[in-house]
C-alpha cells in the first residue's frame, strides 16, 4: 500500500488505517493484528514507523502488546464524536459483522442547476462516492459533497481512513449534524452497485454536517439495502 507523502507523519497515517480496520471489524476484538514485519511490508515503511503507530493505538486503548504473544485488539469502539456513522458501524461490528469500504469515485464535479447539491454546495464541489460492504456483500452506497478545498485529499486516504478524521486533519471541526430519512427508489447506477432489482424501495439518508460557526461543510446521501440489515439508531439517556 502506498501512503501519502504529505506533511502528515507516516506513523499517523498507519495508525489511522489500523484504527479504521479495528472499528470496521477487519481486526476483530480479542484477535491479533498482523505482525510488525507484515505491516512493514504492507506499508513499505521502517520498523520504527510501525512501532510508533502501534504505540499510539496502545495509548488510546485499542491495542495491547504482549511479549511473544503478538498485539491484541482490546477495544473496537471509537471515542471520537466526529462520526455518527461510526456508531452504527460499531453496532454491526459488535454483532460480529465486518464492514469494508470501497472507493468508487473522488473528483471535482459540476452540479446540475436546480438540484439539492447545487443549492447547498454551488456550481462545483468535491464529490466522493463510496460503497460499504457488509460481510463482502454490497450494503450501503454513499455520496459525499464537499467544498472544493477538500479536493486535495488523495484517493488512498479516502479509501482507508474515516472522512471525518480527514476533515479534522484539515483543521475542520464538525459540531452539528442533521439527518433526514425516507423510503426512496435509488438512481439506476446505485441500484446496480447495490445489486438490487430496479424499483426496489431503499432507506435513503440525507446528512448535513456543520462546523462550529454553522457553515455547511458536508452534504451526503446514503442508500441502504435494509433487506440485509436494519438501520439502527441508539439514543443516549
mmCIF file of C-alpha atoms in Angstrom:
data_model
loop_
_atom_site.group_PDB
_atom_site.id
_atom_site.type_symbol
_atom_site.label_atom_id
_atom_site.label_comp_id
_atom_site.label_asym_id
_atom_site.label_seq_id
_atom_site.Cartn_x
_atom_site.Cartn_y
_atom_site.Cartn_z
ATOM 1 C CA UNK A 1 0.000 0.000 0.000
ATOM 2 C CA UNK A 2 1.285 3.445 -0.924
ATOM 3 C CA UNK A 3 0.945 6.091 1.764
ATOM 4 C CA UNK A 4 0.583 9.796 1.111
ATOM 5 C CA UNK A 5 3.938 11.570 1.110
ATOM 6 C CA UNK A 6 2.423 14.731 2.519
ATOM 7 C CA UNK A 7 3.023 16.648 5.718
ATOM 8 C CA UNK A 8 1.343 14.027 7.900
ATOM 9 C CA UNK A 9 3.831 11.658 9.553
ATOM 10 C CA UNK A 10 3.728 8.140 8.121
ATOM 11 C CA UNK A 11 3.112 6.558 11.514
ATOM 12 C CA UNK A 12 -0.020 8.710 11.964
ATOM 13 C CA UNK A 13 -1.344 7.548 8.579
ATOM 14 C CA UNK A 14 -0.711 3.917 9.517
ATOM 15 C CA UNK A 15 -2.291 4.449 12.933
ATOM 16 C CA UNK A 16 -5.455 5.850 11.334
ATOM 17 C CA UNK A 17 -5.662 2.992 8.825
ATOM 18 C CA UNK A 18 -5.245 0.351 11.537
ATOM 19 C CA UNK A 19 -7.785 2.107 13.744
ATOM 20 C CA UNK A 20 -10.281 2.212 10.874
ATOM 21 C CA UNK A 21 -9.816 -1.520 10.318
ATOM 22 C CA UNK A 22 -10.405 -2.192 14.021
ATOM 23 C CA UNK A 23 -13.580 -0.096 14.070
ATOM 24 C CA UNK A 24 -14.913 -1.854 10.974
ATOM 25 C CA UNK A 25 -14.254 -5.370 12.253
ATOM 26 C CA UNK A 26 -11.375 -6.230 9.928
ATOM 27 C CA UNK A 27 -9.351 -6.940 13.053
ATOM 28 C CA UNK A 28 -11.975 -8.336 15.481
ATOM 29 C CA UNK A 29 -11.937 -7.787 19.215
ATOM 30 C CA UNK A 30 -9.676 -10.244 21.007
ATOM 31 C CA UNK A 31 -7.625 -11.147 17.930
ATOM 32 C CA UNK A 32 -4.103 -10.106 16.985
ATOM 33 C CA UNK A 33 -3.363 -7.573 14.287
ATOM 34 C CA UNK A 34 -0.735 -8.570 11.669
ATOM 35 C CA UNK A 35 2.831 -8.809 12.921
ATOM 36 C CA UNK A 36 5.204 -5.862 12.700
ATOM 37 C CA UNK A 37 7.161 -7.416 9.781
ATOM 38 C CA UNK A 38 3.879 -7.944 7.899
ATOM 39 C CA UNK A 39 2.851 -4.322 8.452
ATOM 40 C CA UNK A 40 6.311 -3.088 7.451
ATOM 41 C CA UNK A 41 5.961 -4.980 4.183
ATOM 42 C CA UNK A 42 2.374 -3.880 3.547
ATOM 43 C CA UNK A 43 3.056 -0.179 4.068
ATOM 44 C CA UNK A 44 6.675 -0.238 2.855
ATOM 45 C CA UNK A 45 7.947 1.585 5.933
ATOM 46 C CA UNK A 46 10.576 1.064 8.630
ATOM 47 C CA UNK A 47 10.185 -0.930 11.827
ATOM 48 C CA UNK A 48 10.215 2.223 13.970
ATOM 49 C CA UNK A 49 7.356 3.724 11.933
ATOM 50 C CA UNK A 50 5.164 0.668 12.524
ATOM 51 C CA UNK A 51 6.097 0.559 16.198
ATOM 52 C CA UNK A 52 5.186 4.212 16.666
ATOM 53 C CA UNK A 53 1.769 3.606 15.090
ATOM 54 C CA UNK A 54 1.136 0.624 17.365
ATOM 55 C CA UNK A 55 2.347 2.586 20.385
ATOM 56 C CA UNK A 56 -0.187 5.356 19.676
ATOM 57 C CA UNK A 57 -3.037 2.847 19.341
ATOM 58 C CA UNK A 58 -1.998 1.158 22.564
ATOM 59 C CA UNK A 59 -2.020 4.517 24.368
ATOM 60 C CA UNK A 60 -5.538 5.164 23.025
ATOM 61 C CA UNK A 61 -6.638 1.803 24.405
ATOM 62 C CA UNK A 62 -7.236 -0.061 21.150
ATOM 63 C CA UNK A 63 -4.284 -2.466 21.337
ATOM 64 C CA UNK A 64 -2.377 -4.413 23.937
ATOM 65 C CA UNK A 65 1.128 -5.562 23.143
ATOM 66 C CA UNK A 66 2.128 -8.835 24.805
ATOM 67 C CA UNK A 67 5.653 -10.169 24.918
ATOM 68 C CA UNK A 68 5.855 -13.038 22.446
ATOM 69 C CA UNK A 69 2.069 -13.132 22.052
ATOM 70 C CA UNK A 70 1.523 -10.529 19.354
ATOM 71 C CA UNK A 71 -0.537 -7.337 19.544
ATOM 72 C CA UNK A 72 -4.178 -7.883 20.523
ATOM 73 C CA UNK A 73 -7.266 -5.742 19.823
ATOM 74 C CA UNK A 74 -8.800 -4.863 23.195
ATOM 75 C CA UNK A 75 -11.267 -2.157 22.134
ATOM 76 C CA UNK A 76 -13.235 -1.679 18.925
ATOM 77 C CA UNK A 77 -15.399 1.343 19.769
ATOM 78 C CA UNK A 78 -14.441 4.897 18.903
ATOM 79 C CA UNK A 79 -14.383 7.672 21.482
ATOM 80 C CA UNK A 80 -14.490 10.306 18.749
ATOM 81 C CA UNK A 81 -17.587 12.488 18.457
ATOM 82 C CA UNK A 82 -16.803 13.241 14.822
ATOM 83 C CA UNK A 83 -18.591 10.411 13.106
ATOM 84 C CA UNK A 84 -22.154 9.424 13.920
ATOM 85 C CA UNK A 85 -21.800 6.880 11.092
ATOM 86 C CA UNK A 86 -19.246 5.004 13.179
ATOM 87 C CA UNK A 87 -21.776 4.474 15.937
ATOM 88 C CA UNK A 88 -23.875 2.407 13.551
ATOM 89 C CA UNK A 89 -20.762 0.626 12.321
ATOM 90 C CA UNK A 90 -19.869 -0.278 15.888
ATOM 91 C CA UNK A 91 -23.250 -1.961 16.360
ATOM 92 C CA UNK A 92 -22.606 -4.112 13.306
ATOM 93 C CA UNK A 93 -19.085 -4.971 14.430
ATOM 94 C CA UNK A 94 -20.331 -5.899 17.912
ATOM 95 C CA UNK A 95 -22.712 -8.354 16.254
ATOM 96 C CA UNK A 96 -19.751 -9.997 14.548
ATOM 97 C CA UNK A 97 -20.109 -8.383 11.135
ATOM 98 C CA UNK A 98 -17.289 -6.933 9.056
ATOM 99 C CA UNK A 99 -17.556 -3.674 7.139
ATOM 100 C CA UNK A 100 -15.337 -2.855 4.201
ATOM 101 C CA UNK A 101 -15.229 0.416 2.280
ATOM 102 C CA UNK A 102 -14.623 0.657 -1.438
ATOM 103 C CA UNK A 103 -13.871 3.999 -3.081
ATOM 104 C CA UNK A 104 -15.736 4.360 -6.388
ATOM 105 C CA UNK A 105 -15.069 7.995 -7.349
ATOM 106 C CA UNK A 106 -13.320 11.055 -5.953
ATOM 107 C CA UNK A 107 -13.325 14.083 -8.218
ATOM 108 C CA UNK A 108 -14.494 17.646 -8.755
ATOM 109 C CA UNK A 109 -17.929 17.695 -10.367
ATOM 110 C CA UNK A 110 -20.293 20.312 -11.746
ATOM 111 C CA UNK A 111 -23.669 20.239 -10.020
ATOM 112 C CA UNK A 112 -26.763 20.465 -12.166
ATOM 113 C CA UNK A 113 -28.620 23.732 -11.651
ATOM 114 C CA UNK A 114 -31.736 23.365 -9.533
ATOM 115 C CA UNK A 115 -30.595 20.205 -7.759
ATOM 116 C CA UNK A 116 -30.118 19.980 -3.992
ATOM 117 C CA UNK A 117 -26.290 19.686 -4.276
ATOM 118 C CA UNK A 118 -26.315 22.839 -6.446
ATOM 119 C CA UNK A 119 -28.380 24.766 -3.882
ATOM 120 C CA UNK A 120 -26.206 23.609 -0.999
ATOM 121 C CA UNK A 121 -22.692 23.464 -2.467
ATOM 122 C CA UNK A 122 -22.829 25.736 -5.511
ATOM 123 C CA UNK A 123 -21.913 25.139 -9.128
ATOM 124 C CA UNK A 124 -18.933 22.901 -8.332
ATOM 125 C CA UNK A 125 -17.909 20.723 -5.425
ATOM 126 C CA UNK A 126 -15.683 17.812 -4.492
ATOM 127 C CA UNK A 127 -17.599 14.560 -4.888
ATOM 128 C CA UNK A 128 -16.768 11.275 -3.140
ATOM 129 C CA UNK A 129 -18.664 8.085 -3.936
ATOM 130 C CA UNK A 130 -18.137 5.002 -1.790
ATOM 131 C CA UNK A 131 -19.631 1.559 -1.360
ATOM 132 C CA UNK A 132 -19.816 -0.140 2.021
ATOM 133 C CA UNK A 133 -19.839 -3.916 2.015
ATOM 134 C CA UNK A 134 -21.364 -5.950 4.831
ATOM 135 C CA UNK A 135 -19.542 -9.279 5.027
ATOM 136 C CA UNK A 136 -18.371 -8.682 1.433
ATOM 137 C CA UNK A 137 -21.888 -8.004 0.082
ATOM 138 C CA UNK A 138 -22.912 -4.509 -1.143
ATOM 139 C CA UNK A 139 -24.898 -2.846 1.614
ATOM 140 C CA UNK A 140 -24.672 0.958 1.534
ATOM 141 C CA UNK A 141 -23.968 3.426 -1.260
ATOM 142 C CA UNK A 142 -22.756 6.797 -0.007
ATOM 143 C CA UNK A 143 -22.170 10.017 -1.951
ATOM 144 C CA UNK A 144 -20.470 12.953 -0.211
ATOM 145 C CA UNK A 145 -20.458 16.535 -1.470
ATOM 146 C CA UNK A 146 -17.782 18.833 -0.012
ATOM 147 C CA UNK A 147 -16.254 22.223 -0.702
ATOM 148 C CA UNK A 148 -13.555 22.445 -3.374
ATOM 149 C CA UNK A 149 -10.821 22.964 -0.787
ATOM 150 C CA UNK A 150 -11.174 19.273 0.081
ATOM 151 C CA UNK A 151 -10.195 18.265 -3.454
ATOM 152 C CA UNK A 152 -6.578 17.896 -2.298
ATOM 153 C CA UNK A 153 -7.482 14.725 -0.403
ATOM 154 C CA UNK A 154 -5.854 11.709 -2.002
ATOM 155 C CA UNK A 155 -7.761 8.565 -3.075
ATOM 156 C CA UNK A 156 -5.656 6.371 -0.785
ATOM 157 C CA UNK A 157 -6.690 8.446 2.221
ATOM 158 C CA UNK A 158 -10.350 8.331 1.275
ATOM 159 C CA UNK A 159 -10.340 4.572 0.818
ATOM 160 C CA UNK A 160 -8.512 3.708 4.026
ATOM 161 C CA UNK A 161 -9.493 6.346 6.586
ATOM 162 C CA UNK A 162 -12.568 7.993 8.044
ATOM 163 C CA UNK A 163 -13.704 11.049 6.098
ATOM 164 C CA UNK A 164 -14.475 12.845 9.342
ATOM 165 C CA UNK A 165 -10.983 12.274 10.710
ATOM 166 C CA UNK A 166 -9.542 13.568 7.438
ATOM 167 C CA UNK A 167 -11.655 16.701 7.808
ATOM 168 C CA UNK A 168 -10.295 17.178 11.315
ATOM 169 C CA UNK A 169 -6.753 16.887 9.972
ATOM 170 C CA UNK A 170 -7.592 19.776 7.641
ATOM 171 C CA UNK A 171 -8.485 21.885 10.678
ATOM 172 C CA UNK A 172 -12.248 21.440 10.247
ATOM 173 C CA UNK A 173 -14.199 20.539 13.376
ATOM 174 C CA UNK A 174 -17.743 19.307 12.910
ATOM 175 C CA UNK A 175 -20.073 20.350 15.703
ATOM 176 C CA UNK A 176 -23.580 19.696 14.414
ATOM 177 C CA UNK A 177 -25.301 17.070 12.277
ATOM 178 C CA UNK A 178 -28.775 16.755 10.840
ATOM 179 C CA UNK A 179 -30.095 13.517 9.377
ATOM 180 C CA UNK A 180 -33.223 13.022 7.289
ATOM 181 C CA UNK A 181 -34.647 9.618 6.359
ATOM 182 C CA UNK A 182 -37.082 8.451 3.705
ATOM 183 C CA UNK A 183 -38.081 5.387 1.715
ATOM 184 C CA UNK A 184 -36.973 6.029 -1.857
ATOM 185 C CA UNK A 185 -36.070 4.447 -5.180
ATOM 186 C CA UNK A 186 -32.344 4.828 -5.813
ATOM 187 C CA UNK A 187 -30.893 6.103 -9.111
ATOM 188 C CA UNK A 188 -30.235 3.266 -11.594
ATOM 189 C CA UNK A 189 -26.453 3.312 -11.129
ATOM 190 C CA UNK A 190 -26.886 2.980 -7.337
ATOM 191 C CA UNK A 191 -29.257 0.040 -7.829
ATOM 192 C CA UNK A 192 -26.602 -1.594 -9.992
ATOM 193 C CA UNK A 193 -23.881 -1.055 -7.405
ATOM 194 C CA UNK A 194 -26.057 -2.404 -4.575
ATOM 195 C CA UNK A 195 -27.253 -5.278 -6.778
ATOM 196 C CA UNK A 196 -30.929 -4.682 -6.067
ATOM 197 C CA UNK A 197 -33.787 -5.034 -8.522
ATOM 198 C CA UNK A 198 -34.975 -1.913 -10.334
ATOM 199 C CA UNK A 199 -37.621 -0.051 -8.365
ATOM 200 C CA UNK A 200 -36.718 -1.603 -5.008
ATOM 201 C CA UNK A 201 -37.546 0.815 -2.143
ATOM 202 C CA UNK A 202 -34.441 1.550 -0.064
ATOM 203 C CA UNK A 203 -33.754 3.561 3.052
ATOM 204 C CA UNK A 204 -32.450 6.945 1.918
ATOM 205 C CA UNK A 205 -30.454 9.039 4.361
ATOM 206 C CA UNK A 206 -29.545 12.687 3.894
ATOM 207 C CA UNK A 207 -26.853 14.092 6.161
ATOM 208 C CA UNK A 208 -25.877 17.713 6.736
ATOM 209 C CA UNK A 209 -22.663 18.380 8.678
ATOM 210 C CA UNK A 210 -21.829 21.846 10.047
ATOM 211 C CA UNK A 211 -18.774 23.425 11.660
ATOM 212 C CA UNK A 212 -18.760 25.414 14.899
ATOM 213 C CA UNK A 213 -19.814 28.563 13.020
ATOM 214 C CA UNK A 214 -22.837 26.885 11.488
ATOM 215 C CA UNK A 215 -21.338 26.594 7.997
ATOM 216 C CA UNK A 216 -22.356 23.558 5.962
ATOM 217 C CA UNK A 217 -19.179 21.527 5.398
ATOM 218 C CA UNK A 218 -20.515 18.278 4.009
ATOM 219 C CA UNK A 219 -23.738 17.065 2.466
ATOM 220 C CA UNK A 220 -24.233 13.384 1.760
ATOM 221 C CA UNK A 221 -26.797 10.916 0.513
ATOM 222 C CA UNK A 222 -26.843 7.274 1.504
ATOM 223 C CA UNK A 223 -28.924 4.381 0.211
ATOM 224 C CA UNK A 224 -29.159 1.342 2.495
ATOM 225 C CA UNK A 225 -30.153 -2.154 1.414
ATOM 226 C CA UNK A 226 -32.123 -2.834 4.591
ATOM 227 C CA UNK A 227 -33.115 -6.324 3.465
ATOM 228 C CA UNK A 228 -29.585 -7.232 4.602
ATOM 229 C CA UNK A 229 -29.679 -5.390 7.946
ATOM 230 C CA UNK A 230 -31.935 -2.767 9.502
ATOM 231 C CA UNK A 231 -30.519 0.686 10.095
ATOM 232 C CA UNK A 232 -30.245 1.180 13.868
ATOM 233 C CA UNK A 233 -30.244 4.414 15.892
ATOM 234 C CA UNK A 234 -29.251 4.358 19.568
ATOM 235 C CA UNK A 235 -30.425 7.156 21.860
ATOM 236 C CA UNK A 236 -28.345 8.016 24.916
ATOM 237 C CA UNK A 237 -30.290 8.610 28.104
#
